[in-house]
Coordinates of C-alpha atoms in Angstrom, one line a residue:
Chain Z
X1 CA 270.3 123.8 98.2
X2 CA 273.1 121.6 99.5
X3 CA 276.6 121.9 98.1
X4 CA 277.5 118.9 96.0
X5 CA 280.7 118.7 97.9
X6 CA 278.9 117.8 101.1
X7 CA 277.5 114.6 99.4
X8 CA 281.0 113.8 98.2
X9 CA 282.4 114.3 101.7
X10 CA 279.7 112.1 103.2
X11 CA 280.6 109.4 100.6
X12 CA 284.3 109.8 101.7
X13 CA 283.3 109.4 105.4
X14 CA 281.3 106.3 104.6
X15 CA 284.2 104.8 102.5
X16 CA 286.7 105.5 105.3
X17 CA 284.5 103.8 107.9
X18 CA 284.2 100.9 105.5
X19 CA 288.0 100.6 105.1
X20 CA 288.4 100.9 108.9
X21 CA 285.9 98.2 109.7
X22 CA 287.4 96.0 106.9
X23 CA 290.7 96.3 108.7
X24 CA 289.7 95.8 112.4
X25 CA 286.8 93.3 112.1
X26 CA 287.6 89.7 112.7
X27 CA 284.3 88.1 111.6
X28 CA 284.3 87.2 107.9
X29 CA 280.6 88.1 107.5
X30 CA 281.2 91.6 109.0
X31 CA 284.2 92.1 106.7
X32 CA 281.9 91.2 103.8
X33 CA 279.4 93.8 105.0
X34 CA 282.0 96.5 105.2
X35 CA 282.8 95.8 101.5
X36 CA 279.1 96.4 100.8
X37 CA 279.4 99.7 102.7
X38 CA 282.4 100.8 100.6
X39 CA 280.4 99.9 97.4
X40 CA 277.5 102.1 98.7
X41 CA 279.8 105.0 99.4
X42 CA 281.1 104.8 95.8
X43 CA 277.5 104.7 94.5
X44 CA 276.7 107.9 96.4
X45 CA 279.7 109.6 94.7
X46 CA 278.4 108.4 91.3
X47 CA 274.9 109.7 91.9
X48 CA 276.2 113.0 93.2
X49 CA 278.4 113.5 90.1
X50 CA 275.6 112.4 87.8
X51 CA 273.4 115.1 89.4
X52 CA 276.2 117.6 89.1
X53 CA 277.0 117.1 85.4
X54 CA 273.3 116.5 84.4
X55 CA 274.2 113.2 82.9
X56 CA 272.5 109.9 83.3
X57 CA 275.6 107.7 82.8
X58 CA 276.6 107.9 86.5
X59 CA 273.2 106.4 87.5
X60 CA 273.6 103.6 85.0
X61 CA 277.0 102.8 86.4
X62 CA 275.4 102.6 89.9
X63 CA 272.9 100.1 88.4
X64 CA 275.8 97.9 87.2
X65 CA 277.5 98.2 90.5
X66 CA 274.4 97.0 92.3
X67 CA 274.1 94.0 89.9
X68 CA 277.8 93.1 90.5
X69 CA 277.3 93.5 94.3
X70 CA 274.4 91.2 94.2
X71 CA 276.3 88.5 92.3
X72 CA 279.3 89.0 94.6
X73 CA 277.1 88.7 97.7
X74 CA 275.6 85.4 96.4
X75 CA 279.0 83.8 95.6
X76 CA 280.8 85.2 98.6
X77 CA 278.2 84.0 101.1
X78 CA 278.3 80.6 99.5
X79 CA 282.1 80.5 99.9
X80 CA 281.6 81.6 103.6
X81 CA 279.1 78.7 104.1
X82 CA 281.6 76.3 102.5
X83 CA 284.4 77.5 104.7
X84 CA 282.3 77.3 107.8
X85 CA 281.4 73.7 106.9
X86 CA 285.1 72.6 106.8
X87 CA 286.6 74.9 109.5
X88 CA 283.7 75.4 112.0
X89 CA 284.8 79.0 112.4
X90 CA 284.2 82.5 111.0
X91 CA 287.3 84.1 112.5
X92 CA 289.6 85.2 109.7
X93 CA 292.6 84.7 112.0
X94 CA 292.0 81.0 111.8
X95 CA 291.3 81.0 108.1
X96 CA 294.7 81.5 106.7
X97 CA 295.1 78.4 104.5
X98 CA 293.4 77.9 101.1
X99 CA 293.9 74.1 101.6
X100 CA 290.9 72.3 103.1
Chain K
X1 CA 264.6 121.9 103.3
X2 CA 267.1 119.8 101.3
X3 CA 269.8 120.7 103.7
X4 CA 267.7 119.5 106.7
X5 CA 267.0 116.3 104.7
X6 CA 270.7 115.9 104.0
X7 CA 271.8 116.5 107.5
X8 CA 269.3 114.1 109.0
X9 CA 269.9 111.2 106.7
X10 CA 273.6 111.8 106.3
X11 CA 274.0 111.7 110.1
X12 CA 271.8 108.6 110.2
X13 CA 274.0 107.0 107.6
X14 CA 277.2 107.8 109.4
X15 CA 275.7 106.7 112.7
X16 CA 274.7 103.4 111.1
X17 CA 278.2 102.9 109.6
X18 CA 279.8 103.6 113.0
X19 CA 277.4 101.2 114.6
X20 CA 278.4 98.6 112.1
X21 CA 282.0 99.2 113.2
X22 CA 281.4 99.1 116.9
X23 CA 278.9 96.3 117.3
X24 CA 280.4 92.9 118.1
X25 CA 277.5 90.7 117.0
X26 CA 277.2 90.3 113.2
X27 CA 273.4 90.5 113.3
X28 CA 273.6 94.0 114.8
X29 CA 276.1 95.0 112.2
X30 CA 273.7 93.7 109.5
X31 CA 270.8 95.7 110.8
X32 CA 272.8 98.9 111.1
X33 CA 273.9 98.4 107.5
X34 CA 270.2 98.3 106.5
X35 CA 269.8 101.7 108.2
X36 CA 272.8 103.0 106.2
X37 CA 271.3 101.7 102.9
X38 CA 267.8 103.1 103.7
X39 CA 269.2 106.6 104.4
X40 CA 271.3 106.4 101.3
X41 CA 268.1 105.6 99.3
X42 CA 266.6 108.9 100.6
X43 CA 269.8 110.8 99.6
X44 CA 269.6 109.3 96.1
X45 CA 266.0 110.4 95.9
X46 CA 267.0 113.9 96.9
X47 CA 269.6 113.9 94.1
X48 CA 267.0 113.1 91.5
X49 CA 267.7 109.4 91.1
X50 CA 264.3 107.9 91.9
X51 CA 265.0 104.7 90.1
X52 CA 268.1 104.1 92.1
X53 CA 266.4 104.9 95.3
X54 CA 263.8 102.2 94.6
X55 CA 266.5 99.8 93.5
X56 CA 268.5 100.5 96.6
X57 CA 265.6 99.6 98.8
X58 CA 264.6 96.6 96.8
X59 CA 268.0 95.1 95.8
X60 CA 270.3 96.2 98.7
X61 CA 268.1 96.3 101.8
X62 CA 265.7 93.8 100.4
X63 CA 267.6 91.1 98.6
X64 CA 271.3 91.4 99.7
X65 CA 270.8 92.1 103.4
X66 CA 268.1 89.4 103.7
X67 CA 270.8 87.0 102.3
X68 CA 273.3 88.3 104.9
X69 CA 270.9 88.0 107.8
X70 CA 269.9 84.5 106.5
X71 CA 273.5 83.4 106.4
X72 CA 274.2 84.8 109.8
X73 CA 271.3 82.9 111.3
X74 CA 272.1 79.8 109.3
X75 CA 275.7 79.7 110.6
X76 CA 274.6 80.7 114.1
X77 CA 277.4 83.2 114.2
X78 CA 278.2 84.3 117.7
X79 CA 280.0 87.3 119.0
X80 CA 283.3 88.2 117.5
X81 CA 286.4 87.2 119.4
X82 CA 288.4 90.0 121.0
X83 CA 291.7 90.1 119.2
X84 CA 294.2 92.8 118.5
X85 CA 294.2 93.6 114.8
X86 CA 297.1 92.9 112.5
X87 CA 300.1 95.1 112.8
X88 CA 300.0 96.0 109.1
X89 CA 296.5 97.4 109.6
X90 CA 297.7 99.7 112.4
X91 CA 300.9 100.9 110.6
X92 CA 299.7 101.1 107.0
X93 CA 295.9 100.6 106.9
X94 CA 294.5 103.2 109.2
X95 CA 296.9 106.0 108.3
X96 CA 296.3 105.2 104.6
X97 CA 292.5 105.3 105.1
X98 CA 292.7 108.6 107.0
X99 CA 295.0 110.0 104.4
X100 CA 292.6 109.1 101.6
X101 CA 289.7 110.6 103.6
X102 CA 291.6 113.9 104.3
X103 CA 292.7 114.2 100.7
X104 CA 289.2 113.6 99.3
X105 CA 287.6 116.0 101.8
X106 CA 290.2 118.6 101.1
X107 CA 289.8 118.4 97.3
X108 CA 286.0 118.4 97.5
X109 CA 285.8 121.3 99.9
X110 CA 288.3 123.4 98.1
X111 CA 286.4 122.8 94.8
X112 CA 283.2 123.6 96.6
X113 CA 282.5 126.7 94.4
X114 CA 283.2 124.8 91.2
X115 CA 281.0 121.9 92.1
X116 CA 278.0 124.1 92.9
X117 CA 274.8 123.1 94.6
X118 CA 272.5 120.1 94.5
X119 CA 268.8 120.8 94.0
X120 CA 266.0 118.5 95.0
X121 CA 264.8 116.4 92.1
X122 CA 266.6 115.8 88.9
X123 CA 267.1 118.3 86.2
X124 CA 268.6 116.1 83.5
X125 CA 268.9 117.0 79.8
X126 CA 265.4 116.5 78.5
X127 CA 262.1 116.9 80.2
X128 CA 261.4 113.1 80.6
X129 CA 261.6 111.5 83.9
X130 CA 264.5 109.6 85.5
X131 CA 263.3 106.0 84.8
X132 CA 262.4 106.7 81.2
X133 CA 265.8 108.2 80.6
X134 CA 267.7 105.4 82.3
X135 CA 265.8 102.7 80.4
X136 CA 266.4 104.6 77.1
X137 CA 270.1 104.5 77.6
X138 CA 270.1 101.0 79.1
X139 CA 268.2 99.4 76.2
X140 CA 270.0 101.2 73.4
X141 CA 273.6 102.2 74.0
X142 CA 274.3 100.0 77.0
X143 CA 272.3 96.9 75.8
X144 CA 275.3 94.6 75.6
X145 CA 276.6 95.3 79.1
X146 CA 273.0 94.9 80.3
X147 CA 272.7 91.5 78.7
X148 CA 276.1 90.5 80.0
X149 CA 275.0 91.3 83.6
X150 CA 272.2 88.8 83.2
X151 CA 274.8 86.2 82.3
X152 CA 276.8 87.3 85.3
X153 CA 273.9 86.8 87.6
X154 CA 273.2 83.4 86.1
X155 CA 276.8 82.3 86.6
X156 CA 276.7 83.7 90.2
X157 CA 273.6 81.7 91.0
X158 CA 275.1 78.5 89.6
X159 CA 278.3 79.2 91.4
X160 CA 276.5 79.7 94.7
X161 CA 274.6 76.5 94.3
X162 CA 277.7 74.5 93.5
X163 CA 279.7 76.1 96.4
X164 CA 277.1 75.7 99.0
X165 CA 276.1 72.2 98.1
X166 CA 276.8 69.6 100.7
X167 CA 279.8 67.4 99.8
X168 CA 279.0 63.8 99.4
X169 CA 281.3 61.5 101.4

């Protein structure tokens, strides 16, 4: 027996760590990984609420979030590869122009 | 028993997330993110979402993280450069994130009684298991969104191929 609130607080902790690492990291790949961490924290909230309300819809939403995250990871990493090819850097401080 | 499970894997998830934050090399961050995802899979299972626990291991720690590790190794990404973060992050970002965390924790913990307790395993409406229930909704009510996600994946694959293609001079 664990209070549902504990799961939600854990999700809030993970989400805040994701936001913090999104803000202080300078490597574009690590920033991308912290977005994945935030998505995972939200997924945990969805599952906890689905369990709490005895509804399946929250779990279905998590399924869709996973699909969108997979698509996003594929496109985002391709963009990172394209940026690295032209700039030879992964540091976001040096990637401040959309122009090639 | 569920409390012990929750504490162990919750602490593991938080430790992995902090390790992601503190490590300077992206490959270490990627591996600690795998730890976070694996422990979240156990927590999903303890909340009665067996299908999502399996999908978490297969899709997230299997597919997505392999993609990340592959890209890190492909680009030969070195250690992060030591820079001071942007000023906006320090004056708006961190206080904002801390405020969101405090607000959420306060609301959840004050609604602790109303939220009740989580029991191991699912106790959803009918007696059928988790996967059968998900597939029933997914292939009837949510059929159109489900088919649209396949289009989304297809477009993402095509976009990734086009973006990562070598430009011809």
